[in-house]
Amino acid sequence: MAFARTCSVALVGVEGVVVEVQADLERGVAAFALVGLPDKSLVESRDRVRAAVVNSGAEWPQMKLTVGLSPASVPKGGSGFDLAVACAVLGAAERIDPAAIADLVLIGELGLDGRVRPVRGVLPAVLAAAEAGYRQVVVPERTAGEAALVPGVSVLGVRSLRQLIAVLTDAPVPEEEPVPEGSPDPMLSGLLVPGAGVGTGLAATQAEGPDLADVAGQHLARRALEVAAAGGHHLMLHGPPGAGKTMLAERLPGVLPPLTRQEALEVTAVHSVAGILPPGEPLVRTPPYCAPHHSATMPALVGGGNGLPRPGAVSLAHRGVLFLDETPEFTGKALDALRQPLEAGHVVVARSGGVVRLPARFLLVLAANPCPCGRHALHGGGCECPPAVVRRYQARLSGPLLDRVDLRVRVEPVSRGDLLGRGGRGESTATVAARVRAARARAAARLCGTPWTVNSEVPGHELRTRWPVAPGALGAAERDMERGLLTARGLDRVLRVAWTLADLSGRDSPRADDVGLALELRTGVARGASLAQARGGA
């Protein structure tokens, strides 16, 4: 009897579990059994591995072969186990030294000709291997850059099984014929999945992306956009069509600070599993932007699919912006499913194939028209929607969902003077982004030593007790709460926005006018000098 083992990684959502791949050879009728809870794509690896080994110049053992995947209780799927299965079989047949592969983690799909094809989810798989203590991984050459993002791990990128066998046996490494320049590379087809992005696009850099200066007028909405970026507050823009709601939302990712190293790894891991990571760009450094169509289902938003759930729009927008245009047109079930990730920063999805926990800490931007035709309450707009239709349309957004949105701003139609530029151009994205970075730095210094980094994450109790505001500053908010205009959650969110306004203004604590502007941004009712503060940005 001959035996060999090596390791690979099974992905459950965006988290990995190291799997031991064991191969056992016995005398008997030649057969190949694969055990350990594999799915159909993994069962088919028997034929791929056999053909790849033979076409790589190695001899296939004509014995009874059993390959086991442990732990057997973890569901395993995909073609990323091919390379580990092939090496385990060759180790059991003593074509390579079993000791040389015992501590290796191998990830990759095998073509019938022996080429190693890239697979999705390499980054979270290597992260799981590093956390389990493994320090050597073998991946397809096309994804070696993605695997190298994990510190403390030695990465070997191979183009074929022949090359790997040569490395493990200390033989000369054969050269593989490169793809001619300008020709399509079929090896990249496994990395990008058409239609898997659910309206996701990685935000361009500030130099290339849309500029906030292109938005005409909309002083209060621009101020709300800056506050949302500085404090991580969710935002709702409501107003007639053509007022600039989508333009504002598309420019929000450029105002957000660049991702930190840890945040970039989290976002890259999600995009790698989803199959929307651009080739040649292993690390996502800018906040993502996700704008699903209003016909998206609840699984498309929060995650789902056959078997184990896959990331939905809330996870694809992790550390970025989730924009829901025409929000009332989404189904009520889909919108209410956002309430848990808005509070927790992650989503737990249970399906027949298992339960997964997916990251979902995003900045939500809602956009809505006042009625189905969009002309309600406009002077001379000619809205013909019956009052009952208008009420029904506006009631599609539930109270519990809106209570989690800190900023609710009415976007008025653009005046002729603003559209023609008579009032001058507004501030550019770079100018606003600099103020946002400064405000976030002030908040981070204040929250140093706590698990929170931005004001929107701080629990209300902590905000009221550890960082009290000046006496009397909350007077207007307390009166609104007594009149039933604010809930307890609403009062906490007004206080968080007031702290963000103070950070943007460079003050140590919120003043009464900060609380007044925070109330206006939440209720739409002007409070004294708050509108002047919004226009002046001070």
Coordinates of C-alpha atoms in Angstrom, one line a residue:
M1 CA 0.0 0.0 0.0
A2 CA 1.2 3.5 -0.9
F3 CA 0.0 6.7 0.7
A4 CA 0.6 10.5 0.3
R5 CA -1.1 13.6 1.4
T6 CA -1.1 17.3 0.6
C7 CA -3.5 20.3 1.2
S8 CA -5.9 22.6 -0.5
V9 CA -8.6 25.0 0.6
A10 CA -12.4 24.8 0.5
L11 CA -14.2 28.2 0.4
V12 CA -17.4 28.7 2.4
G13 CA -18.6 32.1 1.3
V14 CA -15.5 34.3 1.6
E15 CA -13.9 32.2 4.3
G16 CA -11.6 29.3 3.7
V17 CA -11.1 25.9 5.4
V18 CA -7.9 24.0 4.9
V19 CA -8.6 20.5 3.4
E20 CA -6.2 17.6 3.6
V21 CA -6.1 15.7 0.3
Q22 CA -5.1 12.1 0.9
A23 CA -4.3 9.5 -1.8
D24 CA -4.2 5.7 -1.1
L25 CA -3.1 3.1 -3.6
E26 CA -3.9 -0.6 -3.2
R27 CA -3.6 -3.7 -5.3
G28 CA -6.8 -4.6 -7.1
V29 CA -8.9 -3.7 -10.1
A30 CA -7.9 -0.2 -11.4
A31 CA -10.5 2.3 -10.1
F32 CA -10.6 5.9 -8.9
A33 CA -12.8 6.8 -6.0
L34 CA -13.2 10.4 -4.6
V35 CA -14.7 10.7 -1.2
G36 CA -15.2 13.5 1.3
L37 CA -18.5 15.3 0.4
P38 CA -17.4 16.6 -3.1
D39 CA -19.9 18.3 -5.4
K40 CA -20.4 17.4 -9.1
S41 CA -17.7 19.7 -10.4
L42 CA -15.2 18.1 -8.0
V43 CA -16.3 14.6 -8.9
E44 CA -15.5 15.4 -12.5
S45 CA -11.9 16.2 -11.5
R46 CA -11.2 12.4 -11.7
D47 CA -11.2 12.6 -15.5
R48 CA -9.4 16.0 -15.7
V49 CA -6.6 14.8 -13.3
R50 CA -6.1 11.5 -15.1
A51 CA -5.7 13.2 -18.5
A52 CA -3.5 16.0 -17.1
V53 CA -1.1 13.5 -15.5
V54 CA -0.8 11.4 -18.6
N55 CA -0.4 14.4 -20.9
S56 CA 2.3 15.8 -18.6
G57 CA 4.5 12.8 -19.2
A58 CA 3.8 10.9 -16.0
E59 CA 2.5 7.4 -15.7
W60 CA -1.0 6.9 -14.2
P61 CA -1.0 4.1 -11.6
Q62 CA -3.0 1.1 -12.6
M63 CA -4.2 0.2 -9.1
K64 CA -7.2 0.8 -6.9
L65 CA -7.0 4.5 -6.0
T66 CA -8.9 6.3 -3.3
V67 CA -8.7 10.0 -2.8
G68 CA -10.1 11.4 0.5
L69 CA -10.9 15.0 1.3
S70 CA -10.8 15.8 5.1
P71 CA -12.6 17.0 7.0
A72 CA -15.4 15.1 5.3
S73 CA -18.1 17.2 7.0
V74 CA -17.2 20.4 5.1
P75 CA -18.9 20.9 1.7
K76 CA -16.3 21.0 -1.1
G77 CA -16.9 22.3 -4.6
G78 CA -15.2 23.8 -7.6
S79 CA -12.2 22.8 -9.7
G80 CA -9.5 24.3 -7.4
F81 CA -8.7 20.9 -5.9
D82 CA -7.4 19.4 -9.2
L83 CA -3.7 20.4 -8.6
A84 CA -3.7 19.0 -5.0
V85 CA -5.4 15.7 -6.1
A86 CA -2.9 15.2 -9.0
C87 CA 0.1 15.8 -6.6
A88 CA -1.3 13.5 -4.0
V89 CA -1.8 10.7 -6.6
L90 CA 1.7 11.2 -7.9
G91 CA 3.1 11.1 -4.4
A92 CA 1.3 7.9 -3.6
A93 CA 2.7 6.4 -6.8
E94 CA 6.2 7.6 -5.8
R95 CA 6.5 9.7 -8.9
I96 CA 7.4 12.6 -6.5
D97 CA 8.5 12.6 -2.9
P98 CA 5.5 12.5 -0.6
A99 CA 7.4 14.5 2.0
A100 CA 7.9 17.3 -0.5
I101 CA 4.1 17.9 -0.8
A102 CA 3.0 17.1 2.8
D103 CA 3.2 20.8 3.9
L104 CA 2.2 22.4 0.6
V105 CA -1.1 24.1 -0.1
L106 CA -2.0 23.6 -3.8
I107 CA -4.8 25.5 -5.5
G108 CA -5.6 25.3 -9.2
E109 CA -7.7 23.7 -12.0
L110 CA -6.0 21.3 -14.4
G111 CA -6.7 21.3 -18.1
L112 CA -6.6 18.0 -20.0
D113 CA -3.3 19.0 -21.5
G114 CA -1.8 19.6 -18.0
R115 CA -2.0 23.4 -18.0
V116 CA -2.9 24.9 -14.6
R117 CA -5.9 27.2 -15.0
P118 CA -6.7 30.0 -12.6
V119 CA -9.6 29.8 -10.2
R120 CA -11.6 32.4 -8.3
G121 CA -11.1 33.0 -4.6
V122 CA -7.3 32.6 -4.4
L123 CA -6.9 35.5 -2.0
P124 CA -9.3 34.2 0.7
A125 CA -8.0 30.7 0.2
V126 CA -4.3 31.8 0.8
L127 CA -5.5 33.9 3.8
A128 CA -7.1 30.8 5.3
A129 CA -3.9 28.8 4.7
A130 CA -1.7 31.4 6.3
E131 CA -4.0 31.6 9.4
A132 CA -3.8 27.8 9.7
G133 CA 0.1 28.1 9.8
Y134 CA 1.0 27.0 6.2
R135 CA 3.8 29.0 4.7
Q136 CA 4.1 27.6 1.2
V137 CA 1.4 27.7 -1.5
V138 CA 1.3 26.8 -5.2
V139 CA -1.2 28.6 -7.4
P140 CA -1.8 29.2 -11.1
E141 CA 0.7 31.7 -12.5
R142 CA -2.1 34.1 -13.4
T143 CA -3.2 34.5 -9.8
A144 CA 0.3 34.5 -8.2
G145 CA 0.1 38.3 -7.7
E146 CA -3.2 37.9 -5.9
A147 CA -1.8 35.2 -3.6
A148 CA 1.4 37.3 -2.9
L149 CA -0.8 39.9 -1.2
V150 CA -0.8 37.7 1.9
P151 CA 2.3 38.5 4.0
G152 CA 4.5 35.7 5.4
V153 CA 3.6 33.2 2.6
S154 CA 5.9 31.9 -0.1
V155 CA 4.0 31.7 -3.4
L156 CA 5.0 29.6 -6.4
G157 CA 3.1 30.3 -9.6
V158 CA 3.1 27.5 -12.1
R159 CA 1.8 27.4 -15.7
S160 CA 1.5 23.6 -16.0
L161 CA 1.7 20.4 -14.0
R162 CA 5.0 19.5 -15.8
Q163 CA 6.6 22.6 -14.3
L164 CA 5.4 21.7 -10.8
I165 CA 6.6 18.1 -11.1
A166 CA 10.0 19.4 -12.3
V167 CA 10.2 21.8 -9.3
L168 CA 9.3 19.0 -6.8
T169 CA 11.8 16.5 -8.3
D170 CA 14.7 19.0 -8.8
A171 CA 14.6 18.5 -12.5
P172 CA 15.0 21.3 -15.1
V173 CA 11.8 23.3 -15.3
P174 CA 10.4 23.2 -18.9
E175 CA 9.4 26.3 -20.6
E176 CA 5.7 26.7 -21.6
E177 CA 4.9 28.3 -24.9
P178 CA 3.6 31.8 -24.1
V179 CA 0.4 33.3 -25.6
P180 CA 1.2 35.4 -28.6
E181 CA 0.9 39.1 -27.9
G182 CA -2.5 40.4 -29.0
S183 CA -4.1 36.9 -29.0
P184 CA -6.9 36.1 -26.6
D185 CA -5.8 34.2 -23.5
P186 CA -8.2 31.3 -22.7
M187 CA -6.6 31.0 -19.2
L188 CA -8.3 34.2 -18.1
S189 CA -11.8 32.9 -18.8
G190 CA -12.1 31.4 -15.3
L191 CA -11.4 34.6 -13.5
L192 CA -14.2 36.8 -14.8
V193 CA -17.8 35.6 -14.6
P194 CA -20.1 37.6 -17.0
G195 CA -23.1 39.0 -15.1
A196 CA -21.8 38.1 -11.7
G197 CA -21.2 41.7 -10.7
V198 CA -24.9 42.7 -10.1
G199 CA -24.2 46.2 -11.3
T200 CA -20.8 46.5 -9.6
G201 CA -18.1 48.6 -10.9
L202 CA -14.8 49.4 -9.2
A203 CA -14.7 53.1 -8.6
A204 CA -12.1 54.9 -10.7
T205 CA -9.4 57.1 -9.2
Q206 CA -10.3 60.7 -8.5
A207 CA -8.2 61.8 -11.5
E208 CA -10.2 59.6 -13.8
G209 CA -13.7 59.4 -12.2
P210 CA -16.6 61.9 -12.4
D211 CA -15.9 65.2 -10.7
L212 CA -18.2 66.7 -8.1
A213 CA -17.7 70.1 -9.8
D214 CA -19.9 68.8 -12.6
V215 CA -23.0 68.9 -10.4
A216 CA -24.8 72.2 -10.9
G217 CA -26.3 73.9 -7.7
Q218 CA -27.6 71.5 -5.1
H219 CA -25.7 73.1 -2.2
L220 CA -27.6 71.2 0.6
A221 CA -27.3 67.8 -1.3
R222 CA -23.6 68.4 -1.9
R223 CA -23.1 69.1 1.8
A224 CA -25.1 66.0 2.7
L225 CA -22.8 64.0 0.4
E226 CA -19.7 65.3 2.2
V227 CA -21.2 64.5 5.6
A228 CA -22.1 61.0 4.5
A229 CA -18.6 60.4 3.3
A230 CA -16.9 61.9 6.4
G231 CA -19.0 59.9 9.0
G232 CA -20.1 56.8 7.1
H233 CA -23.8 57.9 7.2
H234 CA -26.5 56.4 5.0
L235 CA -28.1 58.9 2.6
M236 CA -31.5 59.3 0.9
L237 CA -32.0 61.7 -2.0
H238 CA -35.6 62.3 -3.1
G239 CA -36.7 64.7 -5.7
P240 CA -38.0 65.0 -9.3
P241 CA -36.2 63.3 -12.2
G242 CA -33.3 65.1 -13.7
A243 CA -32.4 67.0 -10.5
G244 CA -29.0 65.2 -10.2
K245 CA -29.6 62.4 -7.7
T246 CA -27.7 59.8 -9.7
M247 CA -24.9 62.2 -10.5
L248 CA -24.4 62.9 -6.8
A249 CA -24.4 59.2 -6.0
E250 CA -21.9 58.3 -8.7
R251 CA -19.4 60.9 -7.3
L252 CA -19.6 59.6 -3.8
P253 CA -16.9 56.9 -4.1
G254 CA -14.4 59.5 -5.3
V255 CA -15.0 61.5 -2.1
L256 CA -14.4 58.5 0.2
P257 CA -10.8 58.0 1.5
P258 CA -8.7 55.3 -0.2
L259 CA -9.0 51.8 1.4
T260 CA -6.6 50.8 4.1
R261 CA -4.5 47.7 3.5
Q262 CA -6.9 45.6 5.6
E263 CA -10.0 47.0 3.9
A264 CA -8.4 46.4 0.5
L265 CA -7.8 42.8 1.3
E266 CA -11.4 42.4 2.5
V267 CA -12.8 43.9 -0.7
T268 CA -10.4 42.0 -2.9
A269 CA -11.4 38.7 -1.3
V270 CA -15.1 39.3 -2.0
H271 CA -14.5 40.4 -5.6
S272 CA -12.2 37.4 -6.2
V273 CA -14.9 34.9 -4.9
A274 CA -17.5 36.7 -7.0
G275 CA -15.4 36.5 -10.2
I276 CA -15.3 40.3 -10.9
L277 CA -11.7 41.0 -10.0
P278 CA -10.0 42.6 -13.0
P279 CA -7.0 40.6 -14.3
G280 CA -3.7 42.3 -13.6
E281 CA -5.2 44.3 -10.7
P282 CA -4.9 41.9 -7.7
L283 CA -5.5 44.5 -5.1
V284 CA -8.6 46.8 -5.0
R285 CA -7.5 50.1 -3.6
T286 CA -10.6 52.3 -4.2
P287 CA -14.1 51.9 -2.6
P288 CA -16.3 49.8 -4.9
Y289 CA -19.6 51.2 -6.3
C290 CA -22.6 48.9 -6.7
A291 CA -25.8 49.9 -8.4
P292 CA -28.2 47.0 -8.9
H293 CA -31.3 47.4 -11.1
H294 CA -34.6 47.8 -9.3
S295 CA -35.7 44.4 -10.5
A296 CA -33.0 42.7 -8.4
T297 CA -34.3 40.0 -6.2
M298 CA -33.6 39.5 -2.5
P299 CA -30.9 36.9 -3.1
A300 CA -29.3 39.2 -5.6
L301 CA -29.1 41.9 -2.9
V302 CA -28.1 40.0 0.2
G303 CA -26.6 36.8 -1.4
G304 CA -27.8 33.4 -2.4
G305 CA -27.8 30.9 -5.2
N306 CA -27.9 27.2 -5.5
G307 CA -26.0 25.3 -2.8
L308 CA -23.7 27.6 -0.8
P309 CA -24.8 31.2 -1.0
R310 CA -22.6 33.6 -3.1
P311 CA -22.0 37.2 -2.4
G312 CA -24.8 39.6 -3.2
A313 CA -24.8 43.3 -3.9
V314 CA -24.4 44.3 -0.2
S315 CA -21.2 42.3 0.0
L316 CA -19.9 43.5 -3.4
A317 CA -20.4 47.0 -2.1
H318 CA -18.4 46.2 1.1
R319 CA -16.3 49.2 2.2
G320 CA -17.9 51.2 -0.7
V321 CA -21.2 52.5 -1.9
L322 CA -24.5 50.7 -2.6
F323 CA -26.7 52.9 -4.7
L324 CA -30.4 51.9 -5.1
D325 CA -31.9 54.1 -7.8
E326 CA -35.7 54.2 -8.1
T327 CA -35.8 52.7 -4.6
P328 CA -39.6 52.5 -4.4
E329 CA -39.5 50.2 -7.4
F330 CA -37.6 47.5 -5.5
T331 CA -39.7 44.9 -3.8
G332 CA -40.5 45.4 -0.1
K333 CA -39.0 42.1 0.9
A334 CA -35.7 43.0 -0.8
L335 CA -35.5 46.4 0.8
D336 CA -36.4 45.1 4.3
A337 CA -33.6 42.5 4.0
L338 CA -31.1 45.4 4.1
R339 CA -32.0 46.2 7.7
Q340 CA -29.8 43.5 9.3
P341 CA -26.6 44.3 7.3
L342 CA -27.1 48.0 7.8
E343 CA -26.9 47.5 11.6
A344 CA -24.4 44.6 11.8
G345 CA -22.0 45.3 9.0
H346 CA -22.4 41.7 7.8
V347 CA -25.1 39.4 6.5
V348 CA -25.8 35.8 7.5
V349 CA -27.4 33.8 4.7
A350 CA -28.8 30.3 5.2
R351 CA -29.5 28.1 2.2
S352 CA -29.8 24.4 1.7
G353 CA -26.1 24.0 1.1
G354 CA -25.1 25.7 4.4
V355 CA -24.9 29.0 6.3
V356 CA -22.3 31.6 5.4
R357 CA -21.4 34.9 6.9
L358 CA -20.5 37.6 4.3
P359 CA -19.1 41.1 5.0
A360 CA -21.5 43.9 4.2
R361 CA -20.3 47.2 5.7
F362 CA -21.3 49.6 3.0
L363 CA -22.6 53.2 2.6
L364 CA -26.2 53.1 1.4
V365 CA -27.5 55.7 -0.9
L366 CA -31.3 55.7 -1.8
A367 CA -32.8 57.7 -4.6
A368 CA -36.5 58.1 -5.1
N369 CA -39.0 60.2 -7.1
P370 CA -41.9 61.8 -5.2
C371 CA -44.5 59.8 -7.2
P372 CA -44.6 57.4 -10.2
C373 CA -44.5 60.2 -12.7
G374 CA -42.0 62.2 -10.7
R375 CA -43.7 65.6 -11.0
H376 CA -45.6 65.6 -7.7
A377 CA -45.4 68.9 -5.7
L378 CA -43.6 70.6 -8.6
H379 CA -45.0 74.1 -9.4
G380 CA -46.7 73.6 -12.8
G381 CA -45.4 70.1 -13.0
G382 CA -48.7 68.6 -14.2
C383 CA -48.7 65.5 -12.0
E384 CA -51.8 63.4 -12.7
C385 CA -51.1 60.7 -10.1
P386 CA -54.1 60.3 -7.7
P387 CA -53.4 61.0 -4.1
A388 CA -53.9 57.4 -3.2
V389 CA -51.3 56.3 -5.7
V390 CA -48.8 58.9 -4.4
R391 CA -49.3 57.7 -0.8
R392 CA -48.9 54.0 -1.9
Y393 CA -45.8 54.8 -3.8
Q394 CA -44.1 56.7 -1.0
A395 CA -45.2 54.0 1.6
R396 CA -43.1 51.4 -0.2
L397 CA -40.1 52.5 1.9
S398 CA -40.8 51.1 5.3
G399 CA -40.4 53.1 8.5
P400 CA -37.8 50.8 10.0
L401 CA -35.6 51.0 6.9
L402 CA -35.8 54.8 6.7
D403 CA -35.1 55.1 10.5
R404 CA -31.6 53.6 9.7
V405 CA -30.9 56.4 7.1
D406 CA -29.2 59.3 8.8
L407 CA -29.5 61.9 6.0
R408 CA -32.7 62.5 4.0
V409 CA -32.3 65.4 1.5
R410 CA -34.7 66.8 -1.0
V411 CA -33.0 67.5 -4.3
E412 CA -34.7 70.4 -5.9
P413 CA -34.8 71.0 -9.7
V414 CA -31.8 72.8 -10.9
S415 CA -32.3 76.5 -11.7
R416 CA -31.4 78.0 -15.0
G417 CA -28.7 80.2 -13.4
D418 CA -27.0 77.2 -11.8
L419 CA -27.3 75.1 -14.9
L420 CA -25.6 77.8 -17.0
G421 CA -22.9 78.3 -14.5
R422 CA -23.8 81.8 -13.5
G423 CA -23.3 81.0 -9.8
G424 CA -19.8 79.5 -10.4
R425 CA -18.7 75.9 -10.4
G426 CA -19.0 74.0 -7.2
E427 CA -16.0 72.5 -5.3
S428 CA -14.2 69.7 -7.0
T429 CA -14.0 66.1 -5.8
A430 CA -10.4 66.6 -4.7
T431 CA -11.2 69.6 -2.5
V432 CA -14.1 67.8 -0.8
A433 CA -12.2 64.6 -0.4
A434 CA -9.4 66.5 1.4
R435 CA -11.9 67.8 4.0
V436 CA -13.4 64.3 4.4
R437 CA -9.9 62.8 5.0
A438 CA -9.2 65.5 7.7
A439 CA -12.6 64.9 9.4
R440 CA -12.0 61.1 9.4
A441 CA -8.6 61.7 10.9
R442 CA -10.1 63.8 13.8
A443 CA -12.8 61.1 14.4
A444 CA -10.1 58.3 14.3
A445 CA -8.0 60.2 16.9
R446 CA -11.0 60.6 19.2
L447 CA -12.0 56.9 18.8
C448 CA -8.5 55.6 19.2
G449 CA -8.5 52.5 21.4
T450 CA -12.1 51.6 20.6
P451 CA -13.4 49.1 18.0
W452 CA -14.9 52.0 15.9
T453 CA -13.3 54.2 13.3
V454 CA -16.2 56.5 12.1
N455 CA -19.0 58.3 13.9
S456 CA -21.8 56.2 12.3
E457 CA -20.4 53.0 14.0
V458 CA -20.4 54.4 17.6
P459 CA -23.3 53.1 19.7
G460 CA -25.6 55.8 21.0
H461 CA -25.0 55.0 24.6
E462 CA -21.3 55.3 24.2
L463 CA -21.6 58.6 22.3
R464 CA -23.8 60.1 25.0
T465 CA -21.7 59.0 28.0
R466 CA -18.1 59.1 26.8
W467 CA -18.2 62.1 24.6
P468 CA -21.0 64.4 26.0
V469 CA -21.9 67.6 24.0
A470 CA -22.1 71.1 25.4
P471 CA -25.1 71.7 27.7
G472 CA -28.2 72.7 25.8
A473 CA -26.8 71.7 22.4
L474 CA -29.3 68.9 22.1
G475 CA -32.3 71.0 23.0
A476 CA -34.0 71.0 19.6
A477 CA -33.5 67.2 19.2
E478 CA -34.9 66.5 22.6
R479 CA -38.0 68.6 21.8
D480 CA -38.5 66.7 18.6
M481 CA -38.2 63.4 20.5
E482 CA -40.8 64.6 23.0
R483 CA -43.2 65.5 20.2
G484 CA -42.7 62.0 18.6
L485 CA -40.9 63.3 15.6
L486 CA -37.7 61.4 16.5
T487 CA -37.3 57.8 17.8
A488 CA -34.6 56.9 20.3
R489 CA -32.6 55.5 17.4
G490 CA -33.2 58.7 15.5
L491 CA -31.9 60.8 18.3
D492 CA -28.7 58.8 18.4
R493 CA -28.3 59.2 14.7
V494 CA -28.8 62.9 14.9
L495 CA -26.0 63.0 17.5
R496 CA -23.7 61.0 15.3
V497 CA -24.3 63.4 12.3
A498 CA -23.7 66.4 14.6
W499 CA -20.3 64.9 15.6
T500 CA -19.4 64.5 11.9
L501 CA -20.3 68.1 11.3
A502 CA -18.1 69.2 14.1
D503 CA -15.2 67.1 12.7
L504 CA -15.7 68.7 9.3
S505 CA -15.6 72.2 10.9
G506 CA -12.5 71.3 13.1
R507 CA -14.3 71.7 16.4
D508 CA -13.8 69.5 19.5
S509 CA -17.6 69.0 20.1
P510 CA -20.9 69.7 18.4
R511 CA -22.6 73.0 18.9
A512 CA -26.3 73.8 18.8
D513 CA -26.1 74.8 15.1
D514 CA -24.4 71.4 14.3
V515 CA -27.4 69.6 15.9
G516 CA -29.8 71.9 14.0
L517 CA -28.2 71.1 10.6
A518 CA -28.2 67.4 11.6
L519 CA -31.9 67.6 12.3
E520 CA -32.6 69.4 9.0
L521 CA -30.6 66.7 7.1
R522 CA -32.7 64.1 8.8
T523 CA -36.2 65.7 8.8
G524 CA -36.0 68.2 5.9
V525 CA -37.2 71.0 8.2
A526 CA -34.8 74.0 8.3
R527 CA -33.5 74.9 11.8
G528 CA -32.4 78.5 12.1
A529 CA -29.0 79.1 10.6
S530 CA -28.5 75.5 9.6
L531 CA -29.3 76.2 5.9
A532 CA -26.7 79.0 5.8
Q533 CA -24.2 76.6 7.4
A534 CA -24.9 74.0 4.8
R535 CA -24.4 76.5 2.0
G536 CA -21.2 77.9 3.5
G537 CA -19.7 74.5 4.5
A538 CA -18.6 75.9 7.8

